[in-house]
Short mmCIF file of C-alpha atoms and ligand atoms in Angstrom, two decimals:
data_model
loop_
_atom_site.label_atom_id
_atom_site.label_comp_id
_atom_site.label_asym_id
_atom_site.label_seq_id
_atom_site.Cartn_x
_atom_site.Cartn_y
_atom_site.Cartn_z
CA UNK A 26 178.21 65.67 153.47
CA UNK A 27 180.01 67.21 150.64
CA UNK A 28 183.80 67.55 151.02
CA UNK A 29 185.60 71.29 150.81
CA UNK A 30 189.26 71.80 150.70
CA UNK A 31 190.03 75.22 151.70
CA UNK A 32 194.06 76.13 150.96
CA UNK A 33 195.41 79.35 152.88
CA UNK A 34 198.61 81.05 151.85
CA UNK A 35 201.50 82.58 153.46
CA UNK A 36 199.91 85.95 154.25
CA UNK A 37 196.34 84.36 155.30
CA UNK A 38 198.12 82.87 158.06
CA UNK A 39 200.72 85.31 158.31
CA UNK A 40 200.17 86.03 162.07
CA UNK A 41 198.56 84.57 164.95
CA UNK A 42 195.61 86.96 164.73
CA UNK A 43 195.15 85.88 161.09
CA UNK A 44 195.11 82.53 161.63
CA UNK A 45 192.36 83.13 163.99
CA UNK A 46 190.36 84.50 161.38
CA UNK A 47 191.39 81.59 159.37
CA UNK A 48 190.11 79.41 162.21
CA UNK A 49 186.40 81.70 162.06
CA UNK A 50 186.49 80.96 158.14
CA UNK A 51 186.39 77.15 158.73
CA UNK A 52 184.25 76.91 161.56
CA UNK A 53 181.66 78.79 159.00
CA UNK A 54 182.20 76.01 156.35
CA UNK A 55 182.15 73.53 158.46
CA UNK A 56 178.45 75.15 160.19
CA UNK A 57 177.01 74.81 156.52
CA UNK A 58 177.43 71.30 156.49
CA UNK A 59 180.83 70.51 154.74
CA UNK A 60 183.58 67.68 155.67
CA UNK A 61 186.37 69.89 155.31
CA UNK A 62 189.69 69.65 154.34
CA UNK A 63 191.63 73.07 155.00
CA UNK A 64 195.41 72.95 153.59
CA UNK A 65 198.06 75.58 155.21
CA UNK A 66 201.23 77.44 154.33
CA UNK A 67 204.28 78.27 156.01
CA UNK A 68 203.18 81.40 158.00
CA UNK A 69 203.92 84.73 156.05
CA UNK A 70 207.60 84.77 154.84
CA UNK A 71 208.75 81.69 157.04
CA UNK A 72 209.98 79.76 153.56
CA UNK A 73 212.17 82.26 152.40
CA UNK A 74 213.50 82.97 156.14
CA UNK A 75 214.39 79.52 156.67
CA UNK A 76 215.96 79.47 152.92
CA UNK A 77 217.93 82.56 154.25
CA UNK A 78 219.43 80.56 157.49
CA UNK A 79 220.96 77.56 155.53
CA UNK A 80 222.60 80.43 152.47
CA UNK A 81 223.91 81.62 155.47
CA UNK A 82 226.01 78.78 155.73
CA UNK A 83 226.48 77.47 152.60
CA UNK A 84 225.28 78.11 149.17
CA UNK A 85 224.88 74.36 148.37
CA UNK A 86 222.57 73.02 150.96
CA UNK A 87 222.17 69.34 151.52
CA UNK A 88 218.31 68.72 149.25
CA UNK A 89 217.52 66.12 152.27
CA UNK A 90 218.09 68.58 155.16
CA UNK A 91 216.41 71.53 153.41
CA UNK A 92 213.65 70.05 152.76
CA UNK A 93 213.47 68.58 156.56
CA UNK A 94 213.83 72.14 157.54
CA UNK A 95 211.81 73.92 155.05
CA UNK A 96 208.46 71.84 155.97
CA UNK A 97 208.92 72.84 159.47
CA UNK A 98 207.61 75.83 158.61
CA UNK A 99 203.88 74.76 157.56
CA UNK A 100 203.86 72.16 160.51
CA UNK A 101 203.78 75.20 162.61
CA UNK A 102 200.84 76.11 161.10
CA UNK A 103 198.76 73.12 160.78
CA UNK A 104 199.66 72.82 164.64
CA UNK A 105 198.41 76.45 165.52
CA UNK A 106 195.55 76.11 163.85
CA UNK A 107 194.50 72.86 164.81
CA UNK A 108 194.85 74.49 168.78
CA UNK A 109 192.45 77.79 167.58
CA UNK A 110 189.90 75.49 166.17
CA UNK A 111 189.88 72.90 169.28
CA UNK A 112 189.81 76.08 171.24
CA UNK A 113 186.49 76.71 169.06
CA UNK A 114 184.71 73.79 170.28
CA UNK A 115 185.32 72.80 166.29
CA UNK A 116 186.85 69.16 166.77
CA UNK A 117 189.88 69.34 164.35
CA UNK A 118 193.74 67.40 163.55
CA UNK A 119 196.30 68.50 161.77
CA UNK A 120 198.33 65.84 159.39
CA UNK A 121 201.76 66.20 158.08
CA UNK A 122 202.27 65.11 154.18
CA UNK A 123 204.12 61.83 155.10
CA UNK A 124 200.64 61.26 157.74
CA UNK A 125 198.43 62.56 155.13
CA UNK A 126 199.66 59.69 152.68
CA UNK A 127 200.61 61.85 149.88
CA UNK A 128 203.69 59.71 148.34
CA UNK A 129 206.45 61.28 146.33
CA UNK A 130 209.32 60.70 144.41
CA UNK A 131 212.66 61.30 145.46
CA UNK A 132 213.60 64.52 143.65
CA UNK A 133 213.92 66.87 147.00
CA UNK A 134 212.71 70.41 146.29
CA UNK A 135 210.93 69.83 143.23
CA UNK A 136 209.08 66.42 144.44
CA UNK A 137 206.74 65.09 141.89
CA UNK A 138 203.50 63.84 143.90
CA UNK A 139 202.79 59.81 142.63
CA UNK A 140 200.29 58.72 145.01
CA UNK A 141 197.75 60.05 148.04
CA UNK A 142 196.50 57.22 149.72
CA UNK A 143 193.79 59.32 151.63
CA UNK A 144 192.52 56.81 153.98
CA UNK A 145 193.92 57.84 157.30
CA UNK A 146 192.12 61.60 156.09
CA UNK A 147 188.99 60.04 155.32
CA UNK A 148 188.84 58.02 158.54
CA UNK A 149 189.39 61.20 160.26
CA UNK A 150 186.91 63.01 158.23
CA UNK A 151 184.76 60.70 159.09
CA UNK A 152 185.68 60.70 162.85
CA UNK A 153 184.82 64.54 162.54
CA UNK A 154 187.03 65.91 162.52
CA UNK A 155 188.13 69.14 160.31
CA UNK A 156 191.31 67.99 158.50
CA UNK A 157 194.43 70.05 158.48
CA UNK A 158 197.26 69.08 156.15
CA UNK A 159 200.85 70.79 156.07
CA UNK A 160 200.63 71.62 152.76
CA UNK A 161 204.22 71.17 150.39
CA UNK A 162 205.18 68.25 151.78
CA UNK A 163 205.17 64.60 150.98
CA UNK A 164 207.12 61.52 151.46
CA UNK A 165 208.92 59.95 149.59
CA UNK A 166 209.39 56.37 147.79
CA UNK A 167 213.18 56.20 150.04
CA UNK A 168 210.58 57.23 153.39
CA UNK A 169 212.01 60.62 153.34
CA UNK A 170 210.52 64.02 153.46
CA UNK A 171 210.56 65.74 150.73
CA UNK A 172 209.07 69.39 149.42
CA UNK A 173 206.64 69.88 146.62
CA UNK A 174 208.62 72.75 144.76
CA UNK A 175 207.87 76.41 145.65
CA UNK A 176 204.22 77.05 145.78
CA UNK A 177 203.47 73.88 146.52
CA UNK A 178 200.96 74.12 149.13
CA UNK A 179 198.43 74.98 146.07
CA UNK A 180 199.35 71.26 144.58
CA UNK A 181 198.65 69.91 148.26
CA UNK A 182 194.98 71.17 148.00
CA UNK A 183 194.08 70.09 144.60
CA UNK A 184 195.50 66.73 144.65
CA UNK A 185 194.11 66.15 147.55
CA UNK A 186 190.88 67.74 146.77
CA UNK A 187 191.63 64.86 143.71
CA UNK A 188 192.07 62.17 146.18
CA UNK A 189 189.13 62.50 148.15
CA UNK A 190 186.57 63.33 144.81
CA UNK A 191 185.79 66.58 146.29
CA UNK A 192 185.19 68.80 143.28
CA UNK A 193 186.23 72.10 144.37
CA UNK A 194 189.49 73.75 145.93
CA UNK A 195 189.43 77.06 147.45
CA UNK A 196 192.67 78.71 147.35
CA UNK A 197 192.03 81.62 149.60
CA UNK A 198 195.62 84.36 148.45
CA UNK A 199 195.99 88.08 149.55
CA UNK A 200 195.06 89.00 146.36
CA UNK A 201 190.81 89.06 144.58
CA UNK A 202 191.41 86.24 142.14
CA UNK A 203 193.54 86.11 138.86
CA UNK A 204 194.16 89.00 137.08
CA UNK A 205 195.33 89.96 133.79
CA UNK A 206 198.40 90.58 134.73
CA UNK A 207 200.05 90.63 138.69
CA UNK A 208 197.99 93.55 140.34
CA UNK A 209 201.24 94.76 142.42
CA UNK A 210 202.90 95.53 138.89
CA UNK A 211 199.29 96.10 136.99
CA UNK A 212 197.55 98.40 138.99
CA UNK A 213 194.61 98.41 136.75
CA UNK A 214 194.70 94.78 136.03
CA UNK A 215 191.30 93.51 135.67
CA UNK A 216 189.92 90.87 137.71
CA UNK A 217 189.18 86.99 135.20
CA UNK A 218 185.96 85.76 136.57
CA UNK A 219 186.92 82.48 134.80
CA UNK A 220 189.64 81.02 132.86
CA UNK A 221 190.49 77.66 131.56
CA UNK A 222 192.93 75.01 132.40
CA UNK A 223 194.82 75.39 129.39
CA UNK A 224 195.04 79.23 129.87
CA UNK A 225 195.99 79.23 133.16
CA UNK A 226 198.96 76.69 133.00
CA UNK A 227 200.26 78.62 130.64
CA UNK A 228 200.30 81.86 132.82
CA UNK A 229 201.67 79.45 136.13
CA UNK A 230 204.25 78.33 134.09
CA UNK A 231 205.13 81.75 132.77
CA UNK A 232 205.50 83.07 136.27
CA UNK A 233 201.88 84.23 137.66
CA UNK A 234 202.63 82.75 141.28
CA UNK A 235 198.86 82.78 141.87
CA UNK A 236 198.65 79.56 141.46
CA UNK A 237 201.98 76.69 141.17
CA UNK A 238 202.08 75.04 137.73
CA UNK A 239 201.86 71.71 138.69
CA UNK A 240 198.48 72.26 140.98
CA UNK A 241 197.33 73.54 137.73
CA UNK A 242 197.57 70.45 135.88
CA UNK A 243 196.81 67.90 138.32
CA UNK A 244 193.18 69.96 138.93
CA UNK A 245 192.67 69.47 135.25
CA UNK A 246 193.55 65.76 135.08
CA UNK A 247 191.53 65.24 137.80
CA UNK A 248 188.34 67.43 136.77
CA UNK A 249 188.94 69.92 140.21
CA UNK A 250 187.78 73.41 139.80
CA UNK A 251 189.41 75.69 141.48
CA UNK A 252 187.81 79.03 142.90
CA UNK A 253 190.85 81.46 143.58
CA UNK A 254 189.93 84.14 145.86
CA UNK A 255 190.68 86.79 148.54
CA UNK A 256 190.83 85.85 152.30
CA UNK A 257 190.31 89.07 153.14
CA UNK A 258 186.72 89.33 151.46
CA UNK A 259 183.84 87.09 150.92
CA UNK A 260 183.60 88.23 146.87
CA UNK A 261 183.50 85.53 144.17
CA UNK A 262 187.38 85.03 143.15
CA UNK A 263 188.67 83.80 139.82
CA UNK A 264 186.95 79.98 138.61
CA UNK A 265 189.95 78.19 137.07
CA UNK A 266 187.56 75.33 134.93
CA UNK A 267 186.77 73.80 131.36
CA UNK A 268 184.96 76.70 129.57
CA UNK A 269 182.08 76.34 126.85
CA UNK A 270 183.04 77.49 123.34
CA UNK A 271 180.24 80.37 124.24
CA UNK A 272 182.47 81.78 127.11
CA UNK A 273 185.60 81.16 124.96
CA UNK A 274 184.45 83.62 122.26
CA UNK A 275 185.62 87.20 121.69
CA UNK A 276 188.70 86.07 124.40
CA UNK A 277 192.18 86.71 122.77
CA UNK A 278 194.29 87.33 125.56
CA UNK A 279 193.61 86.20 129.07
CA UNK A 280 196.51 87.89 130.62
CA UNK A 281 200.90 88.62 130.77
CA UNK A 282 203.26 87.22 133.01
CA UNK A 283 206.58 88.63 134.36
CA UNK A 284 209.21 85.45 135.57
CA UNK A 285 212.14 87.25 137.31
CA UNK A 286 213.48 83.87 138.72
CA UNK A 287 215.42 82.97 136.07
CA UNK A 288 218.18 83.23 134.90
CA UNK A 289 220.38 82.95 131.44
CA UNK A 290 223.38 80.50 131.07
CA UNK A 291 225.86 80.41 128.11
CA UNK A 292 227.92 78.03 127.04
CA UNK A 293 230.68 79.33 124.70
CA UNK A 294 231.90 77.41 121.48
CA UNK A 295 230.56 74.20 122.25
CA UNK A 296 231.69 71.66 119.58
CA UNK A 297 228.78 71.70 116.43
CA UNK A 298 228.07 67.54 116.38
CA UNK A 299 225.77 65.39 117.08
CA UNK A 300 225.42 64.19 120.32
CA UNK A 301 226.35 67.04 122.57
CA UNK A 302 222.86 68.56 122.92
CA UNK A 303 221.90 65.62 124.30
CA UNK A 304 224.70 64.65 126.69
CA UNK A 305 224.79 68.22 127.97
CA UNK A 306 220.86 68.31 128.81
CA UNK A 307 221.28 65.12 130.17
CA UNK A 308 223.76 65.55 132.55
CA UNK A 309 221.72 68.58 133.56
CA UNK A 310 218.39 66.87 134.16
CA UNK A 311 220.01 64.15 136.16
CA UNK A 312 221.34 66.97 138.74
CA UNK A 313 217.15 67.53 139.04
CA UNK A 314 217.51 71.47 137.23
CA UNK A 315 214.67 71.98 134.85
CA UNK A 316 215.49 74.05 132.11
CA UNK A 317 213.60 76.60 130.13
CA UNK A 318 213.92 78.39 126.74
CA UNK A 319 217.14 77.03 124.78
CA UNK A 320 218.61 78.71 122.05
CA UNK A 321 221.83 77.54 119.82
CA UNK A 322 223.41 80.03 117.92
CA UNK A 323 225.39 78.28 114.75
CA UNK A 324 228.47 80.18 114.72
CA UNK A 325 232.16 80.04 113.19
CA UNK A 326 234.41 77.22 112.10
CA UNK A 327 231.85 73.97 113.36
CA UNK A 328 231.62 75.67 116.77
CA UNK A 329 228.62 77.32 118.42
CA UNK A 330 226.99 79.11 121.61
CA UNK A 331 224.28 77.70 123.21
CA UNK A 332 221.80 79.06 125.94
CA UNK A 333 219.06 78.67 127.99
CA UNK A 334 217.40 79.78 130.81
CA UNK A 335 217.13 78.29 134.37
CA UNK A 336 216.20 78.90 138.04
CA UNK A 337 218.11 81.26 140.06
CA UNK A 338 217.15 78.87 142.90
CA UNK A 339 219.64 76.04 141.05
CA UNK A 340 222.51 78.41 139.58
CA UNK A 341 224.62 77.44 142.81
CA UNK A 342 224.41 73.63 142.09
CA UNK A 343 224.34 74.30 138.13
CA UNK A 344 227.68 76.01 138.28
CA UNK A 345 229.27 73.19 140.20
CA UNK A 346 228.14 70.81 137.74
CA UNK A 347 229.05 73.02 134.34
CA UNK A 348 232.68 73.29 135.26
CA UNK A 349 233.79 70.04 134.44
CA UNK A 350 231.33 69.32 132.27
CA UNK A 351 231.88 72.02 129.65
CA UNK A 352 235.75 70.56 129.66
CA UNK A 353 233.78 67.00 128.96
CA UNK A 354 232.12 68.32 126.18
CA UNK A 355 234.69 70.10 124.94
CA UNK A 356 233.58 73.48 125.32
CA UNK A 357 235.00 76.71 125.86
CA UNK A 358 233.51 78.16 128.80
CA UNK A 359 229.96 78.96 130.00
CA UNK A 360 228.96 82.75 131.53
CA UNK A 361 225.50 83.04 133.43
CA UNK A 362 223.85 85.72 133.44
CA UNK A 363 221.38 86.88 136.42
CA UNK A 364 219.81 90.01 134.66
CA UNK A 365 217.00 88.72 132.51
CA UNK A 366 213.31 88.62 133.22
CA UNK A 367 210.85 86.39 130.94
CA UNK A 368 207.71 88.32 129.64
CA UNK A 369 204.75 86.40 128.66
CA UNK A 370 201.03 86.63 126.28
CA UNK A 371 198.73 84.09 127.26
CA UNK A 372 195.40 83.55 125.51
CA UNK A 373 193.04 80.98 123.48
CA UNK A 374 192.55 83.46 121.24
CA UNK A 375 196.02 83.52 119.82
CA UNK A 376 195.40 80.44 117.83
CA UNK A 377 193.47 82.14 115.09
CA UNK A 378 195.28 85.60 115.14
CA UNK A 379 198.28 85.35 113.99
CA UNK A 380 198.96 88.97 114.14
CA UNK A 381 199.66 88.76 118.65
CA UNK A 382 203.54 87.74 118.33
CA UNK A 383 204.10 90.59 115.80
CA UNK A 384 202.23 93.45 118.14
CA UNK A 385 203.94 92.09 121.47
CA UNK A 386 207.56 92.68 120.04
CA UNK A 387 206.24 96.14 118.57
CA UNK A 388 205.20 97.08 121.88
CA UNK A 389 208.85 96.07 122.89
CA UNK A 390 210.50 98.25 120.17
CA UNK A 391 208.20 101.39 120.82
CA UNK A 392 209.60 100.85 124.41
CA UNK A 393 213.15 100.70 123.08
CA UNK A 394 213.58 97.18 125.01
CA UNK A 395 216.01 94.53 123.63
CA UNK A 396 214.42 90.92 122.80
CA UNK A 397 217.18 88.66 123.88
CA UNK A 398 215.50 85.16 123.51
CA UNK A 399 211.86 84.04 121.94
CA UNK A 400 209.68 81.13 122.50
CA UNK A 401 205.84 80.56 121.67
CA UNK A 402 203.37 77.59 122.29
CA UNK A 403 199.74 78.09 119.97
CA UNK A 404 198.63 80.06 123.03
CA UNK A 405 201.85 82.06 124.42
CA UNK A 406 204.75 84.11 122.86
CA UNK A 407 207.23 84.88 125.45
CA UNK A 408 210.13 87.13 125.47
CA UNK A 409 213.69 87.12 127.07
CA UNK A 410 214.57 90.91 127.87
CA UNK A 411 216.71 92.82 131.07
CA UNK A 412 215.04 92.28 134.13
CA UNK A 413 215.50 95.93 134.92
CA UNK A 414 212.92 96.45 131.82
CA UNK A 415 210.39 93.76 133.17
CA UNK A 416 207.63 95.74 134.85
CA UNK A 417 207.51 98.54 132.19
CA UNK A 418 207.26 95.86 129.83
CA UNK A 419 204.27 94.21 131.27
CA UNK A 420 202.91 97.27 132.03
CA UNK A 421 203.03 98.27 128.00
CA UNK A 422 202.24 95.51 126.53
CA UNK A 423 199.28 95.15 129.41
CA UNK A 424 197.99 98.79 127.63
CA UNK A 425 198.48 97.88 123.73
CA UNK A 426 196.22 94.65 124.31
CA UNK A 427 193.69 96.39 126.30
CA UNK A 428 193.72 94.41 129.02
CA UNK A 429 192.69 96.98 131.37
CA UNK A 430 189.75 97.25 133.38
CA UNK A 431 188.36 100.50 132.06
CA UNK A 432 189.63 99.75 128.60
P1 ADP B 21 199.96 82.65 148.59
O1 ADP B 21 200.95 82.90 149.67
O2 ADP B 21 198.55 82.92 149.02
O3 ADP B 21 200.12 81.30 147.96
P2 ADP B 21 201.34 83.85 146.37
O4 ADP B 21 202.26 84.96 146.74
O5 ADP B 21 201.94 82.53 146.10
O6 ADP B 21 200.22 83.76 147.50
O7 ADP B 21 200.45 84.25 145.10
C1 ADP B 21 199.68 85.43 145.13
C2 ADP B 21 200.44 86.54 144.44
O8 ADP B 21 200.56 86.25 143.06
C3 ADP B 21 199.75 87.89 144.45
O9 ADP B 21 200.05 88.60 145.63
C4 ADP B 21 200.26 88.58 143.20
O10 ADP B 21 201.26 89.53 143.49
C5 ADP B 21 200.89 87.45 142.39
N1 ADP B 21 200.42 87.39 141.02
C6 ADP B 21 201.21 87.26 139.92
N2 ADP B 21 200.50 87.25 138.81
C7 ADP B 21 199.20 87.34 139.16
C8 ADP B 21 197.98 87.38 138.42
N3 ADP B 21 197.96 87.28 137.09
N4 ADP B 21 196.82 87.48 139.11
C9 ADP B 21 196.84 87.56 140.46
N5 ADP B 21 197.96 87.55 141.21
C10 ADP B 21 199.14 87.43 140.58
N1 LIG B 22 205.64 77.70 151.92
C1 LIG B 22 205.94 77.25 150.58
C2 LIG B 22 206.50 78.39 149.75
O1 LIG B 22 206.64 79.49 150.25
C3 LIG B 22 204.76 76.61 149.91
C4 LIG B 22 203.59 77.52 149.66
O2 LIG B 22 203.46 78.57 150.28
O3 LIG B 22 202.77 77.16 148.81
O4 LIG B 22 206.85 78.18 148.62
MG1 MG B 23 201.40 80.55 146.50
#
C-alpha cells in the first residue's frame, strides 16, 4: 500500500467539529487504499495561548518547561482525533514526537531534527493502524522534549514523510495553496500551481508562514513533494517540487513576502578592529538567537554602529545577554528597535534580469517609504522599512510586478 502523510494546521483542527471533519478526510484516504500517516497541530490558537500564560509570569521562560508545555497543545489533538477515528470503526494511534522516534538536538524552541527512527510507526502502520503524530515535537539527544521552532508541525510531516519513503506530504492550511503574496494582505494574489524548492525556501524564510523554512529544505533533500492545499475544499493546492526548465521559463517572480517578526538591534560605537564581529556573533549564537540581515556602518574616529535584525520571540533573552556584553566589547550602548517589517522579491527569474532590485526600491520611493536595511541572494532582494508601511508595501510592489491574478 502506498504511504500518505496528511499534516493539518491550527485552524483545520481548530474545533471539535473540525476535527471531525478531519477524522472524515482520513477515513477517505485511508478507503482508497493508503497506509496513512496524518500529522496534527495544536488546535486553533492553543500555541500562542499557552505562550501568553508563561509571559504572564515572566518574560524569560525556562526553554525546558516551555517547550514541555507548548507540546501539550498538539498532544491534545493527536488524542482527540485518535478517539473520532476509533469512534469511526477506522483502527487508529496517536504517537507523541519522543514515541514517534524523531530525535533532536538540544536547542529548545528552535530544535534541529537529527534522526527519525520510524520503526515503532511502521510497525504500527503495519499493525493497521492510521498513524497520528503530535506534530512539533521531538526528543532530544539529553531525553528531553523539545519543540521544532514555530511552524513546526509542517517539518514533522515532511521528515517523516522522508523517513518512511513516502513521496508526498499533504499539508492541508485554511488557505487554497501558495500564493503570490499572503492572500489576507493580497486580496488578488494569485494562486502558484507549482513552485520549486529553491523558490519556495526563499519565500519561508522571508516570512510566507505557509509553509516553515526548515520543512522546506528537508522535503528537498529528501526528494518529498509537497501538495499545499485547502482543508476546506477538495481543489488541487500549490505542488512545491523540482521544476523542468520548460515550466521555469517566462517565470520572473514567484511571489513577495512581508516578515513582521523581527525586529532591529543597534549597537552604538562598537570599537572598529578585528575580532569583535566575531566575538559579538558568537556570543549571540551560543544563547541559540539566529540572526538576520547585518549591517556595519563605518563611522567616526575607528568607531562604528552595527545592526541587524532578529526575532521578536528572542529580544527578551537578547537584551539580557547584550548588557554586559556590549561593556565586554567595549561598546557604547545598543537600542532595539521593534518597528520594522522585512519586505521580500522572490523569483528564478531574477538571475538574468538584473533590472528587479532597481524597480522594487522604485516602487518604494513612488510610495514615499524609507529603505532602512538591504539584502539580496541571486533570487531575492529584500528590504528593511517601518512595519507600519509593510502591507502597502507588499501590496505595491505586488501591482508593479504584475503579480495579480487578472493582470
Ligand atoms: P497552518 O495553521 O495551517 O499551519 P499557517 O497560519 O501556519 O497555517 O499558514 C497559513 C497562512 O499563511 C495563511 O493563512 C496565510 O495568511 C499565510 N501566508 C503568508 N504568505 C502566504 C502565501 N504566499 N501564500 C499563502 N499563504 C500565505
Ligand atoms: N503549534 C505550533 C505553532 O503554532 C506548530 C504548528 O502549528 O506548526 O507554531
Ligand atoms: Mg503553519
Amino acid at each position: 500500500m502506498p504511504t500518505i502523510v496528511m499534516k493539518f494546521g491550527g485552524t483545520s483542527v481548530g474545533s471539535v467539529e473540525r476535527l471531525q471533519r478531519v477524522a472524515d478526510r482520513v477515513v477517505a484516504a485511508r478507503e482508497a487504499g493508503n497506509d496513512v500517516i496524518v500529522v496534527v497541530s495544536a488546535m486553533g490558537q492553543t500555541t500562542d495561548e499557552l505562550l501568553s500564560m508563561a509571559a504572564a509570569i515572566t518574560a524569560t521562560p525556562d526553554p525546558r518547561e516551555l517547550d514541555m508545555l507548548l507540546t501539550a497543545g498538539e498532544r491534545i489533538t493527536m488524542s482527540l482525533l485518535g478517539i473520532a477515528l476509533n469512534g469511526r470503526g477506522c483502527k487508529a494511534a496517536s504517537y507523541t514526537g519522543s514515541q514517534a522516534g524523531i530525535m533532536t538536538d538540544t536547542q529548545h524552541g528552535a530544535a534541529k531534527i537529527t534522526e527519525i527512527r520510524p520503526k515503532r510507526i511502521i510497525e504500527a502502520l503495519a499493525a493497521g493502524n492510521v498513524v497520528i503524530l503530535a506534530g512539533f515535537q521531538g526528543l532530544s539527544s539529553d531525553y528531553e522534549i523539545t519543540t521544532l521552532g514555530r511552524g513546526g508541525s509542517d517539518l514533522t510531516a515532511v521528515a517523516m514523510a522522508g523517513a518512511v519513503g513516502a513521496g508526498i506530504c499533504e499539508i492541508y492550511t485554511d488557505v487554497d495553496g501558495v500564493f503570490t503574496a499572503d492572500p489576507r494582505i493580497v486580496p488578488d494574489a494569485r494562486k502558484v500551481d507549482v513552485i520549486d524548492y529553491d523558490e519556495m525556501l526563499e519565500l519561508s524564510t522571508a516570512g510566507a508562514k505557509v509553509l516553515q523554512s526548515r520543512s522546506v529544505e528537508v522535503a528537498r533533500r529528501h526528494d518529498v513533494q509537497v501538495h499545499v492545499r485547502s482543508t476546506f475544499t477538495d481543489a488541487d493546492g500549490t505542488w512545491v517540487r523540482d521544476r523542468s526548465d520548460d515550466e521555469m521559463e517566462g517565470v520572473l517572480i514567484s511571489g513577495v513576502a512581508l516578515d513582521t517578526d523581527e525586529a532591529k538591534v543597534t549597537i552604538v560605537e562598537v570599537p572598529d578592529q578585528p575580532g569583535v564581529a566575531a566575538r559579538l556573533f558568537k556570543a549571540i549564537a551560543a544563547e541559540g538567537i539566529s540572526i538576520d540581515m547585518i549591517v556595519q556602518n563605518v563611522s567616526h574616529r575607528s568607531r562604528t554602529d552595527m545592526s541587524f535584525t532578529t526575532p521578536r520571540a528572542d529580544l527578551a533573552r537578547l537584551q539580557d545577554a547584550l548588557g554586559p556584553l556590549t561593556n565586554e566589547i567595549g561598546a557604547d550602548r545598543f537600542s532595539i528597535d521593534d518597528y520594522i517589517a522585512k519586505i521580500s522579491l522572490v523569483g528564478a527569474g531574477m538571475k538574468s534580469h538584473p533590472g528587479v532590485a532597481a524597480d522594487m526600491f522604485d516602487v518604494m520611493a513612488a510610495e514615499g517609504i524609507n529603505i532602512e536595511m538591504i539584502s539580496t541572494s541571486p533570487i531575492r532582494v529584500s528590504c528593511v522599512i517601518r512595519r507600519a508601511d509593510g502591507e502597502r508595501a507588499v501590496r505595491a510592489v505586488h501591482e508593479r510586478f504584475g503579480l495579480a491574478q487578472n493582470a
